[in-house]
PDB file of C-alpha atoms in Angstrom:
ATOM      1  CA  GLY A 980      14.220 -22.691 -30.553  1.00  0.00           C
ATOM      2  CA  GLN A 981      16.212 -20.164 -28.539  1.00  0.00           C
ATOM      3  CA  SER A 982      14.797 -17.507 -26.270  1.00  0.00           C
ATOM      4  CA  ILE A 983      15.111 -13.894 -27.376  1.00  0.00           C
ATOM      5  CA  VAL A 984      14.972 -12.778 -23.736  1.00  0.00           C
ATOM      6  CA  ASP A 985      18.128 -12.913 -21.632  1.00  0.00           C
ATOM      7  CA  ALA A 986      17.979 -15.783 -19.118  1.00  0.00           C
ATOM      8  CA  GLU A 987      18.402 -13.455 -16.125  1.00  0.00           C
ATOM      9  CA  VAL A 988      15.635 -11.142 -17.361  1.00  0.00           C
ATOM     10  CA  GLN A 989      13.401 -14.154 -17.989  1.00  0.00           C
ATOM     11  CA  ARG A 990      14.063 -15.444 -14.447  1.00  0.00           C
ATOM     12  CA  ARG A 991      13.185 -12.063 -12.934  1.00  0.00           C
ATOM     13  CA  LEU A 992      10.003 -11.787 -14.990  1.00  0.00           C
ATOM     14  CA  ILE A 993       8.835 -15.223 -13.904  1.00  0.00           C
ATOM     15  CA  GLU A 994       9.779 -14.541 -10.293  1.00  0.00           C
ATOM     16  CA  GLY A 995       7.882 -11.239 -10.322  1.00  0.00           C
ATOM     17  CA  ALA A 996       4.817 -12.769 -11.903  1.00  0.00           C
ATOM     18  CA  THR A 997       4.630 -15.650  -9.454  1.00  0.00           C
ATOM     19  CA  SER A 998       5.705 -13.984  -6.222  1.00  0.00           C
ATOM     20  CA  LYS A 999       3.171 -13.413  -3.485  1.00  0.00           C
ATOM     21  CA  PRO A1000       2.439  -9.885  -2.295  1.00  0.00           C
ATOM     22  CA  ALA A1001       4.343  -8.758   0.767  1.00  0.00           C
ATOM     23  CA  ASP A1002       2.728  -9.364   4.138  1.00  0.00           C
ATOM     24  CA  PRO A1003       1.232  -6.024   5.285  1.00  0.00           C
ATOM     25  CA  THR A1004       1.929  -6.936   8.904  1.00  0.00           C
ATOM     26  CA  ASP A1005       5.668  -7.067   8.116  1.00  0.00           C
ATOM     27  CA  THR A1006       5.707  -3.399   7.093  1.00  0.00           C
ATOM     28  CA  GLY A1007       5.832  -1.878  10.554  1.00  0.00           C
ATOM     29  CA  LEU A1008       2.398  -0.359  10.012  1.00  0.00           C
ATOM     30  CA  THR A1009      -0.224  -0.732  12.699  1.00  0.00           C
ATOM     31  CA  PRO A1010      -3.454  -2.560  11.865  1.00  0.00           C
ATOM     32  CA  ARG A1011      -5.254   0.809  11.798  1.00  0.00           C
ATOM     33  CA  GLU A1012      -2.685   2.300   9.428  1.00  0.00           C
ATOM     34  CA  ILE A1013      -3.094  -0.723   7.147  1.00  0.00           C
ATOM     35  CA  GLU A1014      -6.860  -0.206   7.250  1.00  0.00           C
ATOM     36  CA  VAL A1015      -6.447   3.484   6.370  1.00  0.00           C
ATOM     37  CA  LEU A1016      -4.087   2.531   3.531  1.00  0.00           C
ATOM     38  CA  ARG A1017      -6.665   0.080   2.191  1.00  0.00           C
ATOM     39  CA  LEU A1018      -9.344   2.795   2.273  1.00  0.00           C
ATOM     40  CA  ILE A1019      -7.041   5.263   0.507  1.00  0.00           C
ATOM     41  CA  ALA A1020      -6.496   2.632  -2.195  1.00  0.00           C
ATOM     42  CA  GLU A1021     -10.263   2.321  -2.553  1.00  0.00           C
ATOM     43  CA  GLY A1022     -10.340   6.040  -3.370  1.00  0.00           C
ATOM     44  CA  LEU A1023     -11.918   7.350  -0.185  1.00  0.00           C
ATOM     45  CA  SER A1024     -11.257  10.926   0.924  1.00  0.00           C
ATOM     46  CA  ASN A1025     -10.113  11.778   4.449  1.00  0.00           C
ATOM     47  CA  THR A1026     -13.674  12.753   5.325  1.00  0.00           C
ATOM     48  CA  GLU A1027     -15.046   9.447   4.011  1.00  0.00           C
ATOM     49  CA  ILE A1028     -12.358   7.487   5.843  1.00  0.00           C
ATOM     50  CA  ALA A1029     -13.188   9.318   9.077  1.00  0.00           C
ATOM     51  CA  ARG A1030     -16.881   8.491   8.692  1.00  0.00           C
ATOM     52  CA  HIS A1031     -16.104   4.861   7.863  1.00  0.00           C
ATOM     53  CA  LEU A1032     -13.832   4.435  10.893  1.00  0.00           C
ATOM     54  CA  VAL A1033     -15.953   6.652  13.167  1.00  0.00           C
ATOM     55  CA  VAL A1034     -13.014   8.900  14.031  1.00  0.00           C
ATOM     56  CA  SER A1035     -12.181  12.551  13.427  1.00  0.00           C
ATOM     57  CA  GLU A1036     -10.532  13.803  10.260  1.00  0.00           C
ATOM     58  CA  ALA A1037      -7.580  14.886  12.406  1.00  0.00           C
ATOM     59  CA  THR A1038      -7.123  11.275  13.505  1.00  0.00           C
ATOM     60  CA  VAL A1039      -7.227  10.110   9.886  1.00  0.00           C
ATOM     61  CA  LYS A1040      -4.602  12.710   8.957  1.00  0.00           C
ATOM     62  CA  THR A1041      -2.404  11.477  11.804  1.00  0.00           C
ATOM     63  CA  HIS A1042      -2.690   7.878  10.599  1.00  0.00           C
ATOM     64  CA  ILE A1043      -1.899   8.968   7.045  1.00  0.00           C
ATOM     65  CA  ASN A1044       1.124  10.987   8.155  1.00  0.00           C
ATOM     66  CA  HIS A1045       2.434   8.019  10.152  1.00  0.00           C
ATOM     67  CA  LEU A1046       1.971   5.511   7.337  1.00  0.00           C
ATOM     68  CA  PHE A1047       3.515   7.890   4.787  1.00  0.00           C
ATOM     69  CA  ALA A1048       6.547   8.331   7.043  1.00  0.00           C
ATOM     70  CA  LYS A1049       6.904   4.612   7.819  1.00  0.00           C
ATOM     71  CA  ALA A1050       6.538   3.540   4.188  1.00  0.00           C
ATOM     72  CA  ASN A1051       8.488   6.515   2.800  1.00  0.00           C
ATOM     73  CA  LEU A1052       5.535   7.660   0.691  1.00  0.00           C
ATOM     74  CA  ARG A1053       5.166  11.138  -0.774  1.00  0.00           C
ATOM     75  CA  ASP A1054       1.516  11.239  -1.735  1.00  0.00           C
ATOM     76  CA  ARG A1055      -1.713   9.295  -2.139  1.00  0.00           C
ATOM     77  CA  ALA A1056      -0.721   8.007  -5.586  1.00  0.00           C
ATOM     78  CA  GLN A1057       2.336   6.321  -4.087  1.00  0.00           C
ATOM     79  CA  ALA A1058       0.162   5.034  -1.253  1.00  0.00           C
ATOM     80  CA  VAL A1059      -2.205   3.382  -3.738  1.00  0.00           C
ATOM     81  CA  ALA A1060       0.710   1.733  -5.552  1.00  0.00           C
ATOM     82  CA  TYR A1061       2.095   0.563  -2.207  1.00  0.00           C
ATOM     83  CA  ALA A1062      -1.286  -0.885  -1.225  1.00  0.00           C
ATOM     84  CA  TYR A1063      -1.376  -2.830  -4.503  1.00  0.00           C
ATOM     85  CA  ARG A1064       2.126  -4.188  -3.893  1.00  0.00           C
ATOM     86  CA  LEU A1065       1.009  -5.348  -0.452  1.00  0.00           C
ATOM     87  CA  GLY A1066      -2.065  -7.028  -1.927  1.00  0.00           C
ATOM     88  CA  LEU A1067      -4.484  -4.826   0.011  1.00  0.00           C
ATOM     89  CA  THR A1068      -6.757  -4.211  -2.953  1.00  0.00           C
TER      90      THR A1068
END
């Protein structure tokens, strides 16, 4: 009748499984950067994002550079994981 999982580990597991995603607006990202992050998480290329947002690829790259810097992200893979943590996908 006893748990084989340490009580503290069990508490953290339950907390992690039931916690809500972070609020994307609390990240310091602009609404446009959040939108670009969402599109990256959907697998769109810079060219596809530019077409979708009706902006230049240079503008998309600027948004990506800003969101990577603000969120301390290294690459698109980290950006996708970050988007998932924020509940953007």
